[in-house]
Amino acid sequence: MQLNTKNQLQENLIFTRPSSLNARPHHFCPGCGHGIVHRLLAELIDEFDIRQNIILVAPVGCGVLAYFYINVDGCEAAHGRVPAVATGLKRVHPDNIVIGYQGDGDLLAIGIAETIHAANRGENITIIFINNALYGMTGGQMAPTSLVGQKTKTSPYGRSVEEAGYPLKACELLATLAAPVFIERTSVHSIKQIIKTKKAIKKGLSNQIKGKGYSFIEVLSMCPTGWGMKPQAAVEWIETHMVPYYALGNLRDR
Amino acid sequence: MSKKIFMRGNEALAEAAIIAGCRYFFGYPITPQNEVPAYFAMRLPQVKGTFLQAESELAAINMVFGASAAGARVMTSSSSPGISLKQEGISYLAGAELPAVIANIMRGGPGLGNIAGAQGDYFQATKGGGHGDYRIIVLAPYSVQELADLTVLAFDLADTYRMVCMILGDGYLGQMSEPLVLPKPSSKHFDKSGWALNGAKGREPHIIRSLRLNPEHALEDLNVKLQKKYQTVAQNEIRYEEYKTDDAEYLLVGFGICSRIIKAAINGLRDKGVKAGLFRPVTLWPYPYQALQNCAKNVKKVLVVEMNAGQMVEDVRLALNGAVPVDFIGRMGGMIPEVEDIIERIESYAA
Ligand code: SF4
């Protein structure tokens, strides 16, 4: 706060709601990582001044209402089909910025074919992948990204390698392909990582604006509800359990 | 001056779609419709369109969803097993009220079946193959000419009602070559600026969705709206053909390729002095119940002939509601009913 010459109170806001983020309460649980990523995306849309150019494709899962929170043209996709819907949209409107937002069941289980093929075609789209190691929306079932030993509704004794194999690593899988121009895994469990996440999404968007091709940003994200933890414990669980398996960092930047 | 050309059914379908302004095709290979994507792959780049061979039928129908949401005229084609895979997407298209044209060049089933033409997907097409209360418009051409004409119409119907319109052909129709006059594009214009996605420039954002979390005020409202729309379609869009029905004592009913065999049988019967006629529904949904009822008023018996175990015959019985006895001949697994068998069956009624 400052006093101006007329001795009136003048606001000096240093932290505001991005104008692309709708002023409506969201449905995410306390401590959920989705809200952070939504905000980062909205900030970047403001910074690039591309709000009126965006088409956001929302998944089936906790991210399904993304189009309610971010003030842009939005499109739903059937479970796993975000990259296919995004492909259809982008092929019709190559000048629009098409962003796909997906969770781990959506992107790596039911939709892994669409994920790999959209990436392999080098579709000029940006995919944001929220990896929280289980199915949040349906109540915490085992996902392809659930860690070995992780207890979920459908792995009550812990994920066993004999039964379910090993957790899938999306970035490493996609890095075997020639077409993607940007692949990076980040996290939202610390300020430092949140800043890195924003940078990565920024690169993903600028790649698309420049017409460079397919960008993929995986974000390790807290799901305190699904993990049965307090928000602070969830933040720590990412550091102690997820990061050691899902190495943070860039796998491709062309 | 419209010139007659010689074309294979599947290629005429694709060319007619291009004439109708379709510039986007997403599909996946399956026999006996492979000439459709191959033709689009050749032609669409020439007209600045996009052909994309999808990684699966699921991907293809959802690419159609995206392109339709973007406001484009778009289609996909497949054959029976592939159409089964598209059903989830069709339900989503219905829920989001997106227009799209889908061709099913049917083959023998169930399962992998075979690649011969068949009509076993009537139930799936007309009664809703996907989940939820929805309808799609189903057109059943019986010649290459009609296949092309109905394809142009399909795009207009899809855009008029923001619905899926299916062309229900079969392997024989898709594979056979016939002379035809290529259809003209319709002059109708459809303004999609009120809902299509292209970035919220100077307007409120558009949202394409079928999720309505509130049962009372959202999802039931959507369903009521959809049902009203379907009623309008049922009032306005019924199409059928009658052949030699004026004085007919025996009425044959068939759709698509099967009605050609029926016509041959009717001509044979007429040569023998038996008064037979054909009622051929062109729209399988909406089904011409009333027209069929009127047509069958003065006949002694109705014989339905299909290349399945008896699917449309249920709608015929529904239309006639016991007023006239209904008999059925069906061949399955890609087999074609014989003209002689139809003649014999009709003659047996008189005996
Ligand atoms: S269930 Fe998990 S992912 Fe879903 S909103 Fe709650 S915390 Fe977030």
PDB file of N, CA and C and ligand atoms in Angstrom, chain A residues 28-29 32 34 62 132 136 222-225, ligand 1:
ATOM      1  N   PHE A  28     -11.583 -28.589  -7.026  1.00  0.00           N
ATOM      2  CA  PHE A  28     -10.457 -29.428  -6.616  1.00  0.00           C
ATOM      3  C   PHE A  28     -10.367 -29.526  -5.094  1.00  0.00           C
ATOM      4  N   CYS A  29      -9.843 -30.663  -4.618  1.00  0.00           N
ATOM      5  CA  CYS A  29      -9.681 -30.848  -3.180  1.00  0.00           C
ATOM      6  C   CYS A  29      -8.553 -29.942  -2.666  1.00  0.00           C
ATOM      7  N   CYS A  32      -4.669 -29.979  -3.924  1.00  0.00           N
ATOM      8  CA  CYS A  32      -4.591 -30.623  -5.241  1.00  0.00           C
ATOM      9  C   CYS A  32      -3.658 -29.835  -6.171  1.00  0.00           C
ATOM     10  N   HIS A  34      -3.882 -29.721  -9.466  1.00  0.00           N
ATOM     11  CA  HIS A  34      -4.547 -29.212 -10.674  1.00  0.00           C
ATOM     12  C   HIS A  34      -4.677 -27.689 -10.665  1.00  0.00           C
ATOM     13  N   CYS A  62     -10.364 -35.631 -13.238  1.00  0.00           N
ATOM     14  CA  CYS A  62     -10.507 -34.433 -12.410  1.00  0.00           C
ATOM     15  C   CYS A  62     -10.292 -33.149 -13.198  1.00  0.00           C
ATOM     16  N   ASN A 132      -0.554 -37.916 -11.244  1.00  0.00           N
ATOM     17  CA  ASN A 132      -0.694 -37.991  -9.790  1.00  0.00           C
ATOM     18  C   ASN A 132      -0.803 -39.434  -9.306  1.00  0.00           C
ATOM     19  N   GLY A 136      -7.949 -40.052  -9.844  1.00  0.00           N
ATOM     20  CA  GLY A 136      -8.516 -39.233  -8.782  1.00  0.00           C
ATOM     21  C   GLY A 136     -10.032 -39.205  -8.820  1.00  0.00           C
ATOM     22  N   MET A 222       0.108 -33.272  -6.867  1.00  0.00           N
ATOM     23  CA  MET A 222      -0.414 -33.841  -5.630  1.00  0.00           C
ATOM     24  C   MET A 222      -1.885 -34.231  -5.762  1.00  0.00           C
ATOM     25  N   CYS A 223      -2.209 -35.405  -5.227  1.00  0.00           N
ATOM     26  CA  CYS A 223      -3.608 -35.814  -5.077  1.00  0.00           C
ATOM     27  C   CYS A 223      -3.797 -36.274  -3.642  1.00  0.00           C
ATOM     28  N   PRO A 224      -3.867 -35.307  -2.694  1.00  0.00           N
ATOM     29  CA  PRO A 224      -3.948 -35.679  -1.278  1.00  0.00           C
ATOM     30  C   PRO A 224      -5.135 -36.596  -0.997  1.00  0.00           C
ATOM     31  N   THR A 225      -6.252 -36.349  -1.667  1.00  0.00           N
ATOM     32  CA  THR A 225      -7.447 -37.159  -1.410  1.00  0.00           C
ATOM     33  C   THR A 225      -7.214 -38.608  -1.803  1.00  0.00           C
TER      34      THR A 225
HETATM   35  S1  SF4 C   1      -9.172 -36.357  -6.292  1.00  0.00           S
HETATM   36 FE1  SF4 C   1      -7.021 -35.807  -6.373  1.00  0.00          FE
HETATM   37  S2  SF4 C   1      -6.690 -34.982  -8.456  1.00  0.00           S
HETATM   38 FE2  SF4 C   1      -8.894 -35.029  -8.078  1.00  0.00          FE
HETATM   39  S3  SF4 C   1      -9.375 -32.987  -7.310  1.00  0.00           S
HETATM   40 FE3  SF4 C   1      -9.038 -34.277  -5.515  1.00  0.00          FE
HETATM   41  S4  SF4 C   1      -6.865 -34.028  -5.059  1.00  0.00           S
HETATM   42 FE4  SF4 C   1      -7.185 -33.253  -7.120  1.00  0.00          FE
END
